[in-house]
XYZ file of C-alpha atoms in Angstrom:
661
model
C 18.418 -29.082 -41.788
C 16.928 -29.727 -38.358
C 13.207 -30.376 -38.260
C 11.462 -27.497 -36.449
C 8.881 -29.928 -35.084
C 11.613 -31.835 -33.269
C 12.950 -28.594 -31.820
C 9.429 -27.627 -30.700
C 8.935 -30.973 -28.950
C 12.341 -30.676 -27.263
C 11.453 -27.150 -26.065
C 8.209 -28.443 -24.585
C 10.115 -31.206 -22.746
C 12.535 -28.632 -21.296
C 9.645 -26.404 -20.275
C 7.721 -29.249 -18.610
C 10.870 -30.936 -17.163
C 9.248 -34.283 -17.911
C 8.463 -36.459 -20.960
C 5.098 -37.460 -19.559
C 4.051 -33.876 -18.717
C 5.157 -32.661 -22.146
C 3.161 -35.447 -23.812
C 0.094 -34.515 -21.786
C 0.354 -30.829 -22.758
C 0.764 -31.707 -26.468
C -1.992 -34.345 -26.310
C 0.237 -37.157 -27.551
C 1.908 -40.256 -26.176
C 5.056 -40.333 -24.058
C 6.773 -42.687 -26.440
C 6.228 -40.292 -29.353
C 7.853 -37.471 -27.394
C 10.788 -39.671 -26.385
C 11.318 -40.827 -29.976
C 11.254 -37.218 -31.212
C 13.936 -36.168 -28.721
C 16.019 -39.234 -29.592
C 15.735 -38.374 -33.299
C 16.899 -34.825 -32.582
C 19.883 -36.179 -30.628
C 20.748 -38.473 -33.545
C 20.505 -35.537 -35.990
C 22.810 -33.366 -33.866
C 25.123 -36.219 -32.936
C 25.121 -35.385 -29.226
C 23.182 -36.342 -26.120
C 20.810 -33.586 -24.976
C 19.015 -35.159 -22.010
C 20.167 -37.319 -19.106
C 17.338 -39.801 -18.505
C 16.745 -41.390 -15.110
C 13.744 -43.060 -13.567
C 12.976 -40.113 -11.305
C 14.520 -37.019 -12.812
C 15.270 -35.446 -16.168
C 18.261 -33.144 -16.565
C 19.921 -31.421 -19.484
C 23.457 -31.935 -20.535
C 25.719 -28.963 -21.179
C 25.018 -29.177 -24.917
C 21.322 -29.672 -24.158
C 21.231 -26.392 -22.228
C 22.764 -24.556 -25.181
C 20.401 -26.149 -27.681
C 17.393 -25.408 -25.437
C 18.169 -21.677 -25.465
C 18.519 -21.695 -29.257
C 15.278 -23.651 -29.669
C 13.360 -21.185 -27.510
C 14.691 -18.238 -29.486
C 13.947 -19.885 -32.828
C 10.419 -20.786 -31.778
C 9.860 -17.291 -30.462
C 10.951 -15.847 -33.803
C 8.618 -18.256 -35.573
C 5.731 -17.216 -33.321
C 6.438 -13.549 -34.007
C 6.449 -14.196 -37.741
C 3.169 -16.083 -37.484
C 1.596 -13.246 -35.506
C 2.908 -10.725 -38.039
C 1.275 -12.582 -40.902
C -1.900 -13.062 -38.920
C -2.112 -9.335 -38.244
C -2.468 -8.751 -42.019
C -4.794 -11.627 -42.721
C -7.134 -11.604 -39.727
C -8.261 -7.996 -39.889
C -12.044 -8.055 -40.406
C -13.083 -6.783 -43.851
C -16.129 -6.877 -46.019
C -19.555 -8.203 -45.042
C -20.095 -10.115 -41.814
C -22.530 -12.993 -42.236
C -24.056 -14.560 -39.141
C -25.948 -17.842 -39.436
C -28.855 -17.931 -37.027
C -32.522 -18.553 -36.938
C -34.810 -15.679 -37.796
C -36.219 -15.517 -34.301
C -32.812 -15.586 -32.597
C -31.351 -13.032 -34.979
C -34.320 -10.721 -34.600
C -34.511 -10.948 -30.819
C -30.814 -10.987 -29.890
C -28.260 -10.348 -32.631
C -29.862 -7.451 -34.501
C -30.577 -5.345 -31.356
C -27.063 -6.006 -30.058
C -25.448 -4.948 -33.337
C -27.578 -1.836 -33.489
C -26.549 -0.997 -29.910
C -22.808 -1.635 -30.092
C -21.800 -0.723 -33.679
C -22.260 3.058 -33.255
C -20.378 2.973 -29.960
C -17.462 1.018 -31.466
C -17.031 3.384 -34.423
C -16.645 6.694 -32.558
C -13.875 8.133 -30.389
C -14.743 8.267 -26.680
C -12.995 8.490 -23.289
C -11.453 5.351 -21.877
C -14.090 5.066 -19.133
C -16.804 4.816 -21.796
C -14.696 2.344 -23.788
C -14.266 0.273 -20.662
C -18.003 0.168 -20.001
C -18.736 -0.628 -23.656
C -16.243 -3.496 -23.892
C -17.300 -4.998 -20.566
C -20.932 -4.895 -21.689
C -19.879 -6.458 -25.007
C -18.098 -9.323 -23.253
C -21.016 -9.838 -20.920
C -23.506 -9.889 -23.821
C -21.709 -12.132 -26.343
C -19.444 -14.468 -24.355
C -20.426 -17.320 -22.082
C -16.929 -18.453 -21.150
C -15.815 -21.682 -19.556
C -13.051 -21.917 -16.971
C -10.164 -21.631 -19.446
C -11.723 -18.831 -21.487
C -12.612 -16.882 -18.349
C -8.898 -16.354 -17.686
C -8.520 -14.695 -21.075
C -11.532 -12.464 -20.478
C -10.229 -11.548 -17.029
C -6.921 -10.589 -18.627
C -8.758 -8.169 -20.927
C -10.627 -6.648 -17.978
C -7.456 -6.237 -15.923
C -5.552 -4.604 -18.809
C -8.390 -2.128 -19.347
C -8.464 -1.321 -15.625
C -4.671 -0.837 -15.529
C -4.748 1.444 -18.556
C -7.561 3.493 -17.027
C -5.538 3.844 -13.818
C -2.452 4.975 -15.744
C -4.399 7.542 -17.741
C -6.061 8.789 -14.560
C -2.680 9.305 -12.894
C -1.498 11.173 -15.989
C -4.751 13.230 -16.012
C -5.413 12.242 -19.630
C -9.103 12.692 -20.426
C -9.126 13.069 -24.227
C -11.228 10.773 -26.430
C -9.533 7.597 -27.670
C -10.101 6.262 -31.164
C -10.926 2.648 -31.916
C -7.623 2.179 -33.773
C -5.610 3.360 -30.768
C -7.548 1.064 -28.460
C -7.021 -1.863 -30.818
C -3.285 -1.214 -31.078
C -2.898 -0.964 -27.311
C -4.888 -4.096 -26.510
C -3.106 -5.995 -29.258
C 0.307 -5.087 -27.876
C -0.377 -5.705 -24.185
C -2.426 -8.845 -24.685
C 0.203 -10.250 -27.036
C 2.886 -9.784 -24.414
C 0.774 -10.971 -21.454
C 1.408 -14.666 -21.009
C 1.463 -16.963 -18.098
C 5.121 -17.850 -18.698
C 7.471 -15.295 -20.215
C 10.561 -16.446 -22.063
C 13.829 -14.636 -22.197
C 13.775 -11.623 -24.549
C 9.995 -11.408 -24.268
C 9.749 -7.618 -24.000
C 11.467 -4.340 -24.693
C 13.277 -4.351 -21.323
C 14.550 -7.628 -19.863
C 15.571 -8.190 -16.238
C 17.813 -11.170 -15.633
C 20.866 -12.393 -13.805
C 24.253 -12.780 -15.395
C 23.954 -16.178 -17.044
C 26.705 -18.007 -18.982
C 26.431 -18.307 -22.754
C 23.992 -15.421 -22.923
C 26.310 -12.877 -24.468
C 23.561 -11.682 -26.812
C 24.111 -8.202 -28.228
C 21.965 -5.502 -26.624
C 21.796 -1.824 -27.371
C 21.919 -0.954 -23.673
C 23.276 -3.096 -20.792
C 22.722 -2.039 -17.175
C 24.505 -3.741 -14.281
C 22.934 -2.810 -10.942
C 24.297 -3.188 -7.409
C 27.936 -3.861 -8.280
C 29.259 -3.503 -4.734
C 32.191 -5.224 -3.125
C 31.104 -8.486 -1.503
C 28.037 -8.696 -3.717
C 29.829 -9.387 -6.992
C 31.853 -11.537 -7.462
C 29.651 -13.711 -5.308
C 31.005 -14.997 -2.025
C 29.245 -18.198 -1.037
C 30.368 -20.081 2.077
C 31.544 -23.585 1.117
C 29.471 -26.548 2.211
C 31.048 -29.154 4.432
C 30.985 -31.891 1.815
C 32.302 -29.665 -0.990
C 35.683 -31.251 -1.757
C 36.428 -28.654 -4.454
C 36.436 -25.956 -1.769
C 38.640 -27.737 0.756
C 40.936 -29.661 -1.594
C 40.884 -28.058 -4.997
C 42.794 -29.473 -7.933
C 44.005 -28.135 -11.243
C 41.090 -27.769 -13.635
C 38.404 -27.440 -10.962
C 35.678 -24.888 -11.545
C 36.118 -21.541 -9.785
C 32.976 -19.537 -9.144
C 35.006 -16.361 -8.783
C 36.568 -16.876 -12.215
C 33.104 -17.638 -13.613
C 31.838 -14.292 -12.323
C 34.786 -12.486 -13.882
C 33.978 -14.148 -17.210
C 30.291 -13.215 -16.923
C 31.261 -9.609 -16.255
C 33.414 -9.622 -19.397
C 30.518 -11.106 -21.413
C 28.218 -8.336 -20.189
C 30.705 -5.688 -21.289
C 31.017 -7.263 -24.740
C 27.210 -7.485 -25.119
C 26.718 -3.711 -24.821
C 26.454 -2.199 -28.304
C 25.575 1.466 -27.706
C 25.641 2.085 -23.961
C 26.879 0.534 -20.714
C 25.487 1.580 -17.321
C 26.998 0.271 -14.077
C 25.757 1.347 -10.637
C 26.831 0.646 -7.088
C 26.000 2.047 -3.671
C 28.712 4.514 -2.794
C 27.560 5.406 0.727
C 25.739 3.566 3.472
C 22.074 4.443 3.983
C 22.497 4.054 7.779
C 25.550 6.140 8.654
C 26.657 7.602 5.275
C 29.964 5.760 5.461
C 31.786 5.156 2.185
C 31.260 1.841 0.397
C 33.629 0.555 -2.287
C 32.634 -0.930 -5.651
C 33.247 -4.470 -6.791
C 36.820 -5.516 -7.458
C 35.936 -6.065 -11.114
C 34.444 -2.589 -11.417
C 37.443 -1.043 -9.647
C 39.754 -2.783 -12.119
C 37.652 -1.498 -15.027
C 37.793 2.059 -13.662
C 41.587 1.879 -13.288
C 41.958 0.498 -16.796
C 39.789 3.257 -18.294
C 41.627 5.964 -16.325
C 45.041 4.746 -17.493
C 44.172 3.933 -21.098
C 41.824 6.737 -22.232
C 41.566 10.519 -22.113
C 38.904 13.048 -23.023
C 39.121 14.860 -26.316
C 41.350 17.858 -25.813
C 43.149 16.462 -22.712
C 45.924 14.703 -24.622
C 48.563 17.161 -23.422
C 47.663 16.963 -19.727
C 49.512 14.767 -17.240
C 48.158 11.314 -16.377
C 46.697 12.261 -13.000
C 44.835 15.330 -14.270
C 43.493 13.661 -17.412
C 42.444 10.572 -15.446
C 40.630 12.675 -12.831
C 38.790 14.678 -15.520
C 37.802 11.457 -17.308
C 36.351 9.888 -14.160
C 34.453 13.081 -13.336
C 32.917 12.841 -16.800
C 32.015 9.135 -16.553
C 30.946 8.762 -12.909
C 27.759 10.427 -11.605
C 27.325 10.606 -7.809
C 23.609 10.615 -6.945
C 22.385 12.167 -3.678
C 21.010 9.804 -1.079
C 17.517 11.339 -0.897
C 15.112 11.697 -3.865
C 14.120 15.212 -2.752
C 17.671 16.581 -2.863
C 17.923 20.055 -4.470
C 20.649 18.668 -6.738
C 17.967 16.754 -8.703
C 15.664 19.728 -9.207
C 18.348 22.402 -9.645
C 21.266 20.457 -11.195
C 24.580 22.031 -11.983
C 25.623 22.111 -15.649
C 27.216 18.856 -16.679
C 26.269 17.011 -13.461
C 24.039 14.510 -15.282
C 21.377 14.661 -12.544
C 17.671 14.873 -13.319
C 14.375 13.628 -11.933
C 10.826 12.924 -13.067
C 9.465 12.874 -9.509
C 7.784 16.262 -9.358
C 5.935 15.157 -6.211
C 9.117 15.716 -4.190
C 9.455 19.348 -5.242
C 7.158 20.738 -2.471
C 9.492 19.151 0.084
C 12.070 21.804 -0.814
C 9.682 24.602 0.205
C 10.446 26.111 3.622
C 6.756 26.722 4.345
C 5.123 24.492 6.923
C 1.642 23.929 8.227
C -1.738 22.994 6.861
C -1.683 25.669 4.165
C 0.875 23.629 2.241
C -1.005 20.351 2.607
C -3.530 20.737 -0.201
C -4.322 23.479 -2.656
C -8.105 23.493 -2.265
C -11.178 21.777 -0.899
C -12.068 18.333 -2.177
C -15.620 17.834 -3.462
C -17.779 15.399 -1.560
C -18.179 12.037 -3.312
C -21.506 11.128 -4.832
C -22.198 8.350 -2.338
C -22.223 10.925 0.471
C -25.008 13.011 -0.964
C -28.180 14.164 0.658
C -30.166 11.172 -0.557
C -27.866 8.584 1.002
C -27.801 10.211 4.449
C -25.182 9.676 7.152
C -24.649 6.849 9.623
C -24.242 7.781 13.283
C -21.287 5.390 13.532
C -19.501 7.308 10.747
C -20.095 10.621 12.507
C -18.678 9.244 15.771
C -15.696 7.751 13.956
C -14.970 11.147 12.429
C -14.904 12.983 15.770
C -12.592 10.435 17.336
C -9.821 11.766 15.121
C -10.844 14.151 12.291
C -7.419 14.235 10.602
C -7.099 10.444 10.601
C -10.637 10.101 9.225
C -9.922 12.513 6.363
C -6.705 10.779 5.291
C -8.185 7.273 5.594
C -11.568 7.888 3.999
C -10.872 10.573 1.397
C -7.218 10.039 0.447
C -6.995 6.282 1.226
C -3.787 6.850 3.169
C -2.719 4.761 6.156
C 0.494 5.387 8.062
C 0.362 2.427 10.438
C 2.880 -0.358 9.972
C 1.560 -3.663 11.258
C 4.762 -5.325 12.334
C 4.968 -8.101 14.872
C 7.455 -7.164 17.588
C 8.948 -9.479 20.160
C 9.403 -7.966 23.594
C 12.972 -8.137 24.805
C 12.162 -7.491 28.485
C 10.113 -9.171 31.181
C 6.703 -7.541 31.768
C 7.070 -6.031 35.228
C 4.440 -3.445 34.332
C 1.660 -3.022 31.781
C 1.565 -0.412 29.052
C -1.338 1.993 28.663
C -3.436 -0.205 26.392
C -2.929 -3.351 28.477
C -3.750 -1.402 31.642
C -7.002 -0.137 30.122
C -7.984 -3.589 28.824
C -7.407 -5.151 32.243
C -9.573 -2.487 33.875
C -12.376 -3.095 31.374
C -12.167 -6.844 31.988
C -12.354 -6.418 35.759
C -15.234 -3.929 35.538
C -17.274 -6.281 33.389
C -16.520 -9.137 35.796
C -17.656 -7.073 38.799
C -20.938 -6.191 37.102
C -21.685 -9.811 36.152
C -20.085 -11.844 38.989
C -19.487 -9.443 41.870
C -16.606 -10.081 44.245
C -14.854 -13.343 43.447
C -11.566 -14.783 44.709
C -11.717 -17.402 41.993
C -11.634 -14.652 39.361
C -8.514 -13.130 40.883
C -6.797 -16.490 40.971
C -7.792 -17.131 37.359
C -6.355 -13.790 36.256
C -3.074 -14.483 38.068
C -2.734 -17.712 36.098
C -3.781 -16.204 32.746
C -0.463 -14.488 31.960
C -2.086 -11.069 31.533
C -0.463 -9.659 34.672
C 3.187 -8.808 35.379
C 5.341 -11.471 36.940
C 5.330 -12.339 40.622
C 4.371 -9.837 43.306
C 4.206 -7.061 40.729
C 1.129 -8.674 39.247
C -0.479 -9.340 42.631
C -0.070 -5.748 43.797
C -1.394 -4.359 40.485
C -4.388 -6.714 40.532
C -5.289 -5.747 44.087
C -5.135 -2.041 43.231
C -7.119 -2.230 39.975
C -9.669 -4.717 41.277
C -10.521 -2.469 44.212
C -10.810 0.583 41.934
C -13.098 -1.222 39.482
C -15.180 -2.583 42.378
C -15.938 0.971 43.499
C -16.839 1.993 39.924
C -19.128 -1.031 39.570
C -20.861 -0.113 42.867
C -21.590 3.419 41.568
C -22.747 2.056 38.230
C -24.880 -0.892 39.395
C -28.034 1.093 40.486
C -28.352 2.566 36.975
C -28.026 -0.712 35.052
C -31.035 -2.761 34.121
C -33.193 -3.547 31.138
C -31.356 -2.822 27.905
C -33.122 -1.314 24.929
C -31.821 -0.194 21.535
C -33.273 3.156 20.453
C -33.419 3.813 16.711
C -32.028 7.137 15.471
C -33.636 8.579 12.332
C -33.234 12.364 12.319
C -33.925 14.625 9.344
C -31.312 17.380 8.973
C -30.459 19.882 6.280
C -27.480 17.714 5.218
C -29.656 14.581 4.959
C -30.910 11.782 7.156
C -28.869 10.787 10.247
C -29.477 7.133 11.097
C -28.221 4.664 13.689
C -28.880 2.981 17.040
C -28.144 3.923 20.667
C -28.199 1.434 23.565
C -30.053 2.591 26.685
C -30.657 1.149 30.143
C -33.714 2.143 32.179
C -34.427 4.877 29.635
C -30.961 6.401 29.949
C -27.786 6.202 27.887
C -24.779 5.044 29.912
C -21.224 6.008 28.964
C -18.637 4.118 31.009
C -14.841 4.358 30.874
C -12.559 2.460 33.277
C -9.999 5.303 33.063
C -10.589 9.044 33.014
C -12.703 11.025 30.561
C -10.946 13.302 28.091
C -12.374 15.815 25.670
C -12.856 13.228 22.924
C -14.887 10.929 25.187
C -17.127 13.785 26.321
C -17.682 15.003 22.741
C -18.731 11.536 21.553
C -21.095 11.221 24.507
C -22.495 14.685 23.672
C -23.231 13.684 20.062
C -25.076 10.551 21.210
C -26.981 12.611 23.775
C -28.143 15.082 21.114
C -29.326 12.170 18.965
C -31.111 10.590 21.936
C -32.872 13.885 22.708
C -34.221 13.958 19.132
C -35.278 10.289 19.103
C -38.618 8.705 19.873
C -37.425 7.812 23.424
C -35.524 10.856 24.747
C -33.746 10.647 28.085
C -30.690 11.564 30.136
C -27.107 10.466 29.503
C -25.007 9.338 32.482
C -21.211 9.290 32.338
C -19.089 7.215 34.726
C -15.315 6.978 34.931
C -12.966 5.883 37.695
C -13.197 9.212 39.541
C -16.448 11.007 38.771
C -20.092 10.558 37.823
C -21.595 13.112 35.424
C -24.982 13.736 33.890
C -26.272 15.304 30.696
C -29.940 16.201 31.195
C -32.505 15.749 28.468
C -32.571 18.626 25.985
C -35.516 20.179 24.207
C -35.928 19.419 20.518
C -35.499 23.048 19.411
C -32.247 23.208 21.412
C -30.735 19.863 20.386
C -31.466 20.018 16.643
C -29.374 23.123 15.706
C -26.428 21.880 17.767
C -26.494 18.468 16.106
C -26.881 20.085 12.684
C -23.815 22.256 13.381
C -21.751 19.146 14.215
C -22.886 17.429 11.016
C -22.030 20.574 9.021
C -18.570 20.486 10.598
C -18.280 16.864 9.469
C -19.032 18.020 5.910
C -16.272 20.610 6.202
C -13.853 17.992 7.517
C -14.519 15.798 4.478
C -13.189 18.491 2.154
C -9.899 19.256 3.909
C -8.117 18.432 7.203
C -10.035 19.974 10.074
C -7.958 21.861 12.729
C -10.060 20.385 15.510
C -8.476 18.221 18.201
C -11.189 17.320 20.761
C -8.997 16.775 23.840
C -6.840 19.832 23.140
C -9.920 21.986 22.519
C -11.510 20.745 25.766
C -8.418 21.617 27.823
C -8.392 25.099 26.324
C -12.106 25.585 26.968
C -11.800 24.492 30.605
C -8.943 26.939 31.108
C -10.745 29.873 29.509
C -14.006 29.141 31.388
C -12.123 28.887 34.679
C -10.407 32.252 34.332
C -11.370 34.340 31.262
C -8.908 37.037 32.357
C -5.915 34.712 31.754
C -6.153 33.438 28.179
C -2.430 32.688 28.155
C -2.972 30.003 30.791
C -5.631 28.366 28.620
C -3.299 28.501 25.617
C -0.537 26.905 27.688
C -2.876 24.079 28.743
C -3.877 23.497 25.104
C -0.241 23.385 23.972
C 0.630 20.933 26.743
C -2.219 18.634 25.705
C -1.295 18.899 22.015
C 2.474 18.414 22.374
C 2.367 15.912 25.246
C 5.164 15.373 27.703
C 6.720 12.854 30.057
C 4.558 9.697 30.145
C 1.797 11.629 28.330
C 1.064 11.253 24.613
C -0.199 14.456 23.019
C -2.703 14.676 20.193
C -0.079 16.328 18.012
C 2.103 13.195 18.267
C -0.424 11.240 16.222
C 1.108 10.601 12.776
C -2.001 11.814 10.978
C -2.226 15.051 12.946
C 1.520 15.606 12.539
C 1.201 15.202 8.767
C -1.605 17.752 8.471
C -0.669 20.115 11.322
C 3.041 19.843 12.228
C 2.678 22.414 15.009
C -0.021 24.281 16.895
C 0.873 27.742 15.599
C -1.141 30.886 16.133
C -3.284 30.389 13.010
C -4.224 26.792 13.843
C -4.803 27.672 17.518
C -7.144 30.510 16.555
C -9.234 28.139 14.388
C -9.259 25.578 17.200
C -10.481 28.168 19.702
C -13.344 29.203 17.416
C -14.480 25.593 16.952
C -14.200 24.912 20.681
C -16.344 27.931 21.570
C -19.012 26.957 19.044
C -19.305 23.221 19.660
C -17.896 22.461 23.119
C -19.282 25.376 25.120
C -22.851 23.912 25.108
C -21.395 20.607 26.322
C -19.452 22.312 29.113
C -22.564 24.197 30.231
C -24.801 21.107 30.172
C -22.493 18.819 32.196
C -23.423 18.459 35.873
C -22.423 16.264 38.771
C -24.610 13.210 39.317
C -26.081 13.224 42.802
């Protein structure tokens, strides 16, 4: 009989791929490990390891023996754990040796605190807090032990997440918690061996024809299996094969046969029947096609013995082969035909079959505000401004933790003869700042031409001349109002809580500058800051400058500014519970149209729709992915809500705006 110790040492050598590393892990000498492997080779009568000065490799017999050793050791470990589970269960009286002072001050209070909590059923959140407190109280772990404790914490967090997704909130007994932690912690190892769990994912490996109850072969498409590897230039077996040479294609056919023989109760084979790009038909692997033909010709369904070969074969294949729809929300999954074999557990896709559209189908009810956004914590001015930049985006990001942006690096395939909108705006901002700090400068223009920020050749020169002149005029209008900068603290008491933040002022005024043109969103943000400035300890005017116009918001009285700011904060509270049908630029276009000619509301509605939907070279607010998810279209219901919000919150802004003289 082979010594199990020798097999264990050989398994450690295979795992470490080195005699020296295996000796270090087992805390023994290299010579002892080498002698043990040599003794095992002598016992078996075959060489297991090819030894060189730089590399260790297994022979063909060594590979087979290594797999058997791993399985035998795994079985031994399972038996040891099984015995330990019956012998290590705590029973009887626990005796703790400690000094009287230490036991009185530390151990006795801890036992009195934790024992009642460990003996009663409680929700997993309370179990989690109890166990974490227990670990924190009783364990001072070193670096190696900290990994084990972190594994316990991560398993508890994962289980809590799973139960939360399943909406399971019933109390959990101590026995159930012990069984779960024992199972997951027993399976959680840094290196998993083959056959380590209930479901094993692996490639088709030779000499692994181990019986399994269920065998699943995935992705058996033509060109994928059997594998087609291009031959290397120095591969003589590919260019000048001889009788007896190894054939990878024949190896794959043999592996496929081994997989079929390993299935004891069920065999599942899948392949992609249609292309995901153009829905064109894709054929299965040659081996699978041969298996299908063999089954069709050699077997029939019960009761079809008297039918002809074509009919019985067709009925058999219809029974064995299940064609799955391409999309997970196909009605065939939710309303399957009898005998189709289709089903689904993804109930989240069921609303996609509903013909209803719009915000009413987005969520069933209002979300409660989180505890950290209560009255006591207050609200930051920066958060309020971030909300009004895009209310729908803010709701999905902050409340639902959903982001639709895909940060992918793209390489431009064309020469930059013109700038896009963002680059155009950034260049304007750069030139405006340079005009305010440096004034007119030919050196700056030359530096920009050499920076690579401009289009190539004369295109860049013409664009720079145009933008530089435009920003020079804006800087000339802005320069008399710039001066000493001062940060004004905002600390306003409202019914919803305290609104806090800072606003930068110059010469006692707030300046809002945009190198382009103001839209409704820009004006609304400036209006919110102006209301806060009017309620601060240093109230003043707010001046707005863009490339075409200069506007002014005069100082407001406290009794006028406070209710308007409170209404905007209340609207923020409403927008935290569900998507808010408020699009600042669209609402501003509608308000301008209705104020210009109240007798023609259809013209105002048309202007709002044009701003929401966008057009040629113009991006509408409705084209934003977040707005499109919450409000696919500006229908009559959404437009009516938008008009009400615009009248309430933007009309005071429209009335207060005046031209700066």
